[in-house]
Structure formats: C-alpha cells, structure tokens
Amino acid sequence: MKVECDLVKNHIVIRIVLVLIFSVIIWNFINFLNQTFFDQEYNWLNRLIMALITTGLTVLLLQVLLKVDKASWKQLGQSTFKKNLMSFLLGFFLWTIPAAIGLFICFKFGFVEMTVQTDFSHLFLSIVILFITVFFMEALPEELIFRGYIYRYLNALFPHWGTIILQTLLFFLFAYLVGALYSVEQIQFIPGFAIILGLFRAISGNVWTAIGFHVAIMAATQILRPFHGHFEVSGMFTLQLIA
C-alpha cells in the first residue's frame, strides 16, 4: 500500500515538473520571437499575435498531458460553458468593483490626478484589444497551467491551504525563470497575486474565477502605462496601492 502511495506521489511530482519545464520553454520561446522578429516598441498587432501563439502552445501542451493522463479538461477546475462564464464574471468584478471604489476615493480626496490624452473611440478600441491580448497572453494560459493543471495535482496530495502555498512558490519560480521578476515591485507583487488567484480557485472550485480576476487587474494596469499614450497619471503609486 505504501509502495502504491509512493508511486502516485512520484507520478504527480513528475507531472508538475514536466508542465513547469515546458511552460518555461514556451514563455522563453515567445520572448525570443519578440526580440528577434519584432521591434522593441509596443505594437498591438505583434502583441496579439504573440498572445495567440502563447495560448495555442499552452493548450497543445495541456492537451498532450491530459491525453497521457487519460483525464479531461473539466478536471482542471472547469464546468459547463454557462458556469465558466459566470465564474469568469465573478472574478472580473471581484477586482473591478473594489478597484472602482478605490479609484473614486483617490479622485475624491485628490490623491491622484488623471488626464485622458485620447478620444473615447480610440480609447475604447485600445481597451478591447488589450483585454483580448491580456486574456490570451497571460490570464488564460497561466491560469490553466497554475490554477488548473498544477493546482489539480497538488490538491491530490495536499489540502487547499497547502496547495495555495505551493502553487504560489511554483508561480514565483516560473516568473523568475521567464524574466518577469525585473523589479522590486514585481518581486513584491507576484507572490500576493498568486495567493489571491489560488484562493479564488480554491473557494470557487473553478479556474475561470482566477482567469477573470487576472485579466481584469492586468488589463486595467497596463492601459494606464505611458507607452499606450492614453492617460497621464499623477500619483500612480497611490493609485495602485488604493485602487
């Protein structure tokens, strides 16, 4: 009985290590394509193409692993289309509503000043494109891997609290190996972000809650960055802290 238990544990460890290694390869490959074939300046079309490639390679990787495991996509914390959509919206508004309240507080008390530097139609189109890009570049592939596949296997060995801690450590390691820990702010942000995503996954039982939260916070954060040219923000640190 102990031998069978040890074999199961070894199987799980191997699966987690494999998906982590191949995920790092995929993201570094995408970084290589960006640096080799595209300009360093932001270009929404190039970014969207890279996002679609990232999701395509991630889905292919998980499909192969699931086939080997004789498992289904539903075992990665998914349900029916309707429930997935509701979970996505739940995660989306779990960030959006508190952030909107925080934004109101920042404006009300003069902590932050924000000037819109573009017309509404251009801004709206840019937000839609960025939302789609973040969804396919970051939220969907990262959550399917870490709060989907890896979470499923960790949770077979550990309770939810242990799984949340371990997936956070693995997500932090992944971020380091793909060059995402490029500043003190990122080093501080990534662990807390992973814990929140893991909590939403554990409480809701659906990976799409984490996907919704992920795409909301990252799309909103990125649209404010100077290279998009839509906003001039005074007090960005305060805005990020409160909102």
GROMACS .gro file of C-alpha atoms in nm, residues 15-237:
model
  223
   15ARG     CA    1   0.376   1.576  -1.400
   16ILE     CA    2   0.422   1.906  -1.214
   17VAL     CA    3   0.792   1.929  -1.303
   18LEU     CA    4   0.719   1.850  -1.668
   19VAL     CA    5   0.445   2.111  -1.708
   20LEU     CA    6   0.661   2.371  -1.533
   21ILE     CA    7   0.962   2.299  -1.757
   22PHE     CA    8   0.761   2.311  -2.078
   23SER     CA    9   0.581   2.626  -1.964
   24VAL     CA   10   0.914   2.800  -1.908
   25ILE     CA   11   1.025   2.686  -2.256
   26ILE     CA   12   0.707   2.824  -2.414
   27TRP     CA   13   0.736   3.166  -2.247
   28ASN     CA   14   1.107   3.199  -2.322
   29PHE     CA   15   1.035   3.098  -2.682
   30ILE     CA   16   0.776   3.376  -2.703
   31ASN     CA   17   1.031   3.622  -2.558
   32PHE     CA   18   1.281   3.504  -2.821
   33LEU     CA   19   1.031   3.562  -3.102
   34ASN     CA   20   0.955   3.909  -2.969
   35GLN     CA   21   1.320   4.007  -2.952
   36THR     CA   22   1.412   3.851  -3.287
   37PHE     CA   23   1.127   3.944  -3.519
   38PHE     CA   24   0.953   4.242  -3.365
   39ASP     CA   25   1.056   4.592  -3.270
   40GLN     CA   26   1.106   4.673  -2.903
   41GLU     CA   27   0.838   4.943  -2.924
   42TYR     CA   28   0.485   4.841  -2.832
   43ASN     CA   29   0.275   4.724  -3.127
   44TRP     CA   30  -0.072   4.591  -3.055
   45LEU     CA   31  -0.082   4.356  -3.357
   46ASN     CA   32   0.253   4.196  -3.277
   47ARG     CA   33   0.149   4.157  -2.917
   48LEU     CA   34  -0.183   3.997  -3.015
   49ILE     CA   35  -0.007   3.751  -3.247
   50MET     CA   36   0.230   3.651  -2.967
   51ALA     CA   37  -0.066   3.614  -2.731
   52LEU     CA   38  -0.244   3.374  -2.965
   53ILE     CA   39   0.074   3.170  -3.011
   54THR     CA   40   0.120   3.153  -2.633
   55THR     CA   41  -0.231   3.021  -2.573
   56GLY     CA   42  -0.206   2.784  -2.871
   57LEU     CA   43   0.117   2.626  -2.741
   58THR     CA   44  -0.020   2.609  -2.386
   59VAL     CA   45  -0.342   2.438  -2.493
   60LEU     CA   46  -0.139   2.194  -2.705
   61LEU     CA   47   0.088   2.114  -2.408
   62LEU     CA   48  -0.204   2.056  -2.173
   63GLN     CA   49  -0.392   1.850  -2.432
   64VAL     CA   50  -0.095   1.615  -2.466
   65LEU     CA   51  -0.055   1.584  -2.088
   66LEU     CA   52  -0.427   1.525  -2.035
   67LYS     CA   53  -0.427   1.258  -2.305
   68VAL     CA   54  -0.135   1.082  -2.138
   69ASP     CA   55  -0.314   1.112  -1.802
   70LYS     CA   56  -0.642   0.992  -1.955
   71ALA     CA   57  -0.804   1.299  -1.798
   72SER     CA   58  -1.046   1.564  -1.923
   73TRP     CA   59  -1.035   1.943  -1.932
   74LYS     CA   60  -1.312   1.952  -1.671
   75GLN     CA   61  -1.066   1.810  -1.419
   76LEU     CA   62  -0.867   2.133  -1.444
   77GLY     CA   63  -1.132   2.322  -1.250
   78GLN     CA   64  -1.381   2.375  -1.530
   79SER     CA   65  -1.752   2.316  -1.569
   80THR     CA   66  -2.022   2.394  -1.825
   81PHE     CA   67  -1.988   2.699  -2.052
   82LYS     CA   68  -2.252   2.887  -1.851
   83LYS     CA   69  -2.085   2.817  -1.515
   84ASN     CA   70  -1.742   2.904  -1.656
   85LEU     CA   71  -1.877   3.233  -1.787
   86MET     CA   72  -2.041   3.317  -1.453
   87SER     CA   73  -1.718   3.228  -1.271
   88PHE     CA   74  -1.520   3.448  -1.511
   89LEU     CA   75  -1.753   3.742  -1.449
   90LEU     CA   76  -1.736   3.680  -1.074
   91GLY     CA   77  -1.356   3.701  -1.081
   92PHE     CA   78  -1.367   4.003  -1.310
   93PHE     CA   79  -1.596   4.201  -1.080
   94LEU     CA   80  -1.417   4.083  -0.764
   95TRP     CA   81  -1.137   4.311  -0.881
   96THR     CA   82  -1.330   4.573  -1.080
   97ILE     CA   83  -1.581   4.679  -0.813
   98PRO     CA   84  -1.332   4.734  -0.526
   99ALA     CA   85  -1.092   4.899  -0.772
  100ALA     CA   86  -1.364   5.139  -0.886
  101ILE     CA   87  -1.434   5.231  -0.524
  102GLY     CA   88  -1.062   5.285  -0.466
  103LEU     CA   89  -1.039   5.498  -0.780
  104PHE     CA   90  -1.329   5.712  -0.659
  105ILE     CA   91  -1.158   5.764  -0.323
  106CYS     CA   92  -0.834   5.866  -0.497
  107PHE     CA   93  -1.013   6.126  -0.709
  108LYS     CA   94  -1.242   6.245  -0.428
  109PHE     CA   95  -0.957   6.328  -0.191
  110GLY     CA   96  -0.716   6.447  -0.458
  111PHE     CA   97  -0.465   6.168  -0.410
  112VAL     CA   98  -0.446   6.109  -0.785
  113GLU     CA   99  -0.484   6.323  -1.094
  114MET     CA  100  -0.554   6.165  -1.431
  115THR     CA  101  -0.574   6.330  -1.772
  116VAL     CA  102  -0.717   6.149  -2.075
  117GLN     CA  103  -0.499   6.217  -2.379
  118THR     CA  104  -0.703   6.047  -2.650
  119ASP     CA  105  -1.058   6.043  -2.785
  120PHE     CA  106  -1.314   5.799  -2.646
  121SER     CA  107  -1.349   5.581  -2.958
  122HIS     CA  108  -0.973   5.526  -2.981
  123LEU     CA  109  -0.952   5.457  -2.609
  124PHE     CA  110  -1.239   5.208  -2.619
  125LEU     CA  111  -1.086   5.018  -2.913
  126SER     CA  112  -0.750   5.009  -2.739
  127ILE     CA  113  -0.907   4.871  -2.421
  128VAL     CA  114  -1.089   4.597  -2.613
  129ILE     CA  115  -0.772   4.493  -2.798
  130LEU     CA  116  -0.567   4.500  -2.478
  131PHE     CA  117  -0.831   4.296  -2.293
  132ILE     CA  118  -0.819   4.027  -2.563
  133THR     CA  119  -0.439   4.033  -2.570
  134VAL     CA  120  -0.401   4.003  -2.191
  135PHE     CA  121  -0.658   3.723  -2.191
  136PHE     CA  122  -0.461   3.513  -2.441
  137MET     CA  123  -0.109   3.622  -2.343
  138GLU     CA  124  -0.133   3.594  -1.965
  139ALA     CA  125  -0.464   3.516  -1.798
  140LEU     CA  126  -0.585   3.209  -1.988
  141PRO     CA  127  -0.257   3.018  -2.035
  142GLU     CA  128  -0.110   3.099  -1.693
  143GLU     CA  129  -0.429   3.012  -1.504
  144LEU     CA  130  -0.487   2.689  -1.697
  145ILE     CA  131  -0.135   2.581  -1.604
  146PHE     CA  132  -0.104   2.701  -1.244
  147ARG     CA  133  -0.459   2.722  -1.107
  148GLY     CA  134  -0.573   2.444  -1.340
  149TYR     CA  135  -0.328   2.162  -1.408
  150ILE     CA  136  -0.075   2.220  -1.128
  151TYR     CA  137  -0.346   2.304  -0.873
  152ARG     CA  138  -0.529   1.981  -0.955
  153TYR     CA  139  -0.225   1.764  -0.892
  154LEU     CA  140  -0.108   1.948  -0.581
  155ASN     CA  141  -0.457   1.927  -0.433
  156ALA     CA  142  -0.447   1.548  -0.475
  157LEU     CA  143  -0.164   1.541  -0.219
  158PHE     CA  144  -0.227   1.846  -0.001
  159PRO     CA  145  -0.523   2.034   0.149
  160HIS     CA  146  -0.628   2.359  -0.018
  161TRP     CA  147  -0.412   2.579   0.208
  162GLY     CA  148  -0.102   2.372   0.130
  163THR     CA  149  -0.186   2.373  -0.239
  164ILE     CA  150  -0.225   2.753  -0.239
  165ILE     CA  151   0.119   2.798  -0.080
  166LEU     CA  152   0.295   2.552  -0.312
  167GLN     CA  153   0.136   2.687  -0.631
  168THR     CA  154   0.244   3.034  -0.519
  169LEU     CA  155   0.605   2.919  -0.483
  170LEU     CA  156   0.594   2.750  -0.825
  171PHE     CA  157   0.440   3.058  -0.985
  172PHE     CA  158   0.715   3.273  -0.831
  173LEU     CA  159   0.981   3.031  -0.965
  174PHE     CA  160   0.817   3.041  -1.308
  175ALA     CA  161   0.817   3.422  -1.305
  176TYR     CA  162   1.188   3.421  -1.220
  177LEU     CA  163   1.276   3.172  -1.496
  178VAL     CA  164   1.090   3.369  -1.765
  179GLY     CA  165   1.236   3.706  -1.658
  180ALA     CA  166   0.920   3.851  -1.505
  181LEU     CA  167   1.088   3.949  -1.176
  182TYR     CA  168   1.255   4.255  -1.325
  183SER     CA  169   1.187   4.498  -1.039
  184VAL     CA  170   1.133   4.519  -0.664
  185GLU     CA  171   0.766   4.591  -0.731
  186GLN     CA  172   0.730   4.268  -0.930
  187ILE     CA  173   0.902   4.066  -0.658
  188GLN     CA  174   0.654   4.207  -0.406
  189PHE     CA  175   0.352   4.174  -0.635
  190ILE     CA  176   0.385   3.821  -0.777
  191PRO     CA  177   0.353   3.617  -0.452
  192GLY     CA  178   0.049   3.810  -0.327
  193PHE     CA  179  -0.109   3.791  -0.672
  194ALA     CA  180  -0.060   3.413  -0.685
  195ILE     CA  181  -0.207   3.368  -0.335
  196ILE     CA  182  -0.520   3.566  -0.429
  197LEU     CA  183  -0.563   3.367  -0.751
  198GLY     CA  184  -0.515   3.042  -0.560
  199LEU     CA  185  -0.773   3.145  -0.300
  200PHE     CA  186  -1.030   3.226  -0.568
  201ARG     CA  187  -0.960   2.891  -0.732
  202ALA     CA  188  -1.000   2.707  -0.401
  203ILE     CA  189  -1.315   2.887  -0.286
  204SER     CA  190  -1.500   2.888  -0.619
  205GLY     CA  191  -1.376   2.549  -0.737
  206ASN     CA  192  -1.348   2.696  -1.087
  207VAL     CA  193  -1.032   2.813  -1.264
  208TRP     CA  194  -1.231   3.073  -1.459
  209THR     CA  195  -1.275   3.283  -1.144
  210ALA     CA  196  -0.898   3.326  -1.135
  211ILE     CA  197  -0.891   3.396  -1.509
  212GLY     CA  198  -1.149   3.673  -1.472
  213PHE     CA  199  -0.962   3.838  -1.185
  214HIS     CA  200  -0.630   3.804  -1.368
  215VAL     CA  201  -0.746   3.965  -1.691
  216ALA     CA  202  -0.923   4.249  -1.509
  217ILE     CA  203  -0.630   4.365  -1.297
  218MET     CA  204  -0.364   4.324  -1.567
  219ALA     CA  205  -0.564   4.491  -1.846
  220ALA     CA  206  -0.651   4.787  -1.621
  221THR     CA  207  -0.292   4.822  -1.500
  222GLN     CA  208  -0.143   4.804  -1.848
  223ILE     CA  209  -0.382   5.051  -2.013
  224LEU     CA  210  -0.252   5.321  -1.776
  225ARG     CA  211   0.111   5.272  -1.877
  226PRO     CA  212   0.272   5.565  -2.062
  227PHE     CA  213   0.359   5.373  -2.381
  228HIS     CA  214  -0.013   5.341  -2.462
  229GLY     CA  215  -0.041   5.720  -2.462
  230HIS     CA  216  -0.399   5.730  -2.333
  231PHE     CA  217  -0.352   5.867  -1.981
  232GLU     CA  218  -0.123   6.096  -1.791
  233VAL     CA  219  -0.135   5.990  -1.426
  234SER     CA  220  -0.002   6.182  -1.129
  235GLY     CA  221   0.022   5.965  -0.817
  236MET     CA  222   0.046   5.626  -0.986
  237PHE     CA  223   0.189   5.454  -0.679
   0.00000   0.00000   0.00000
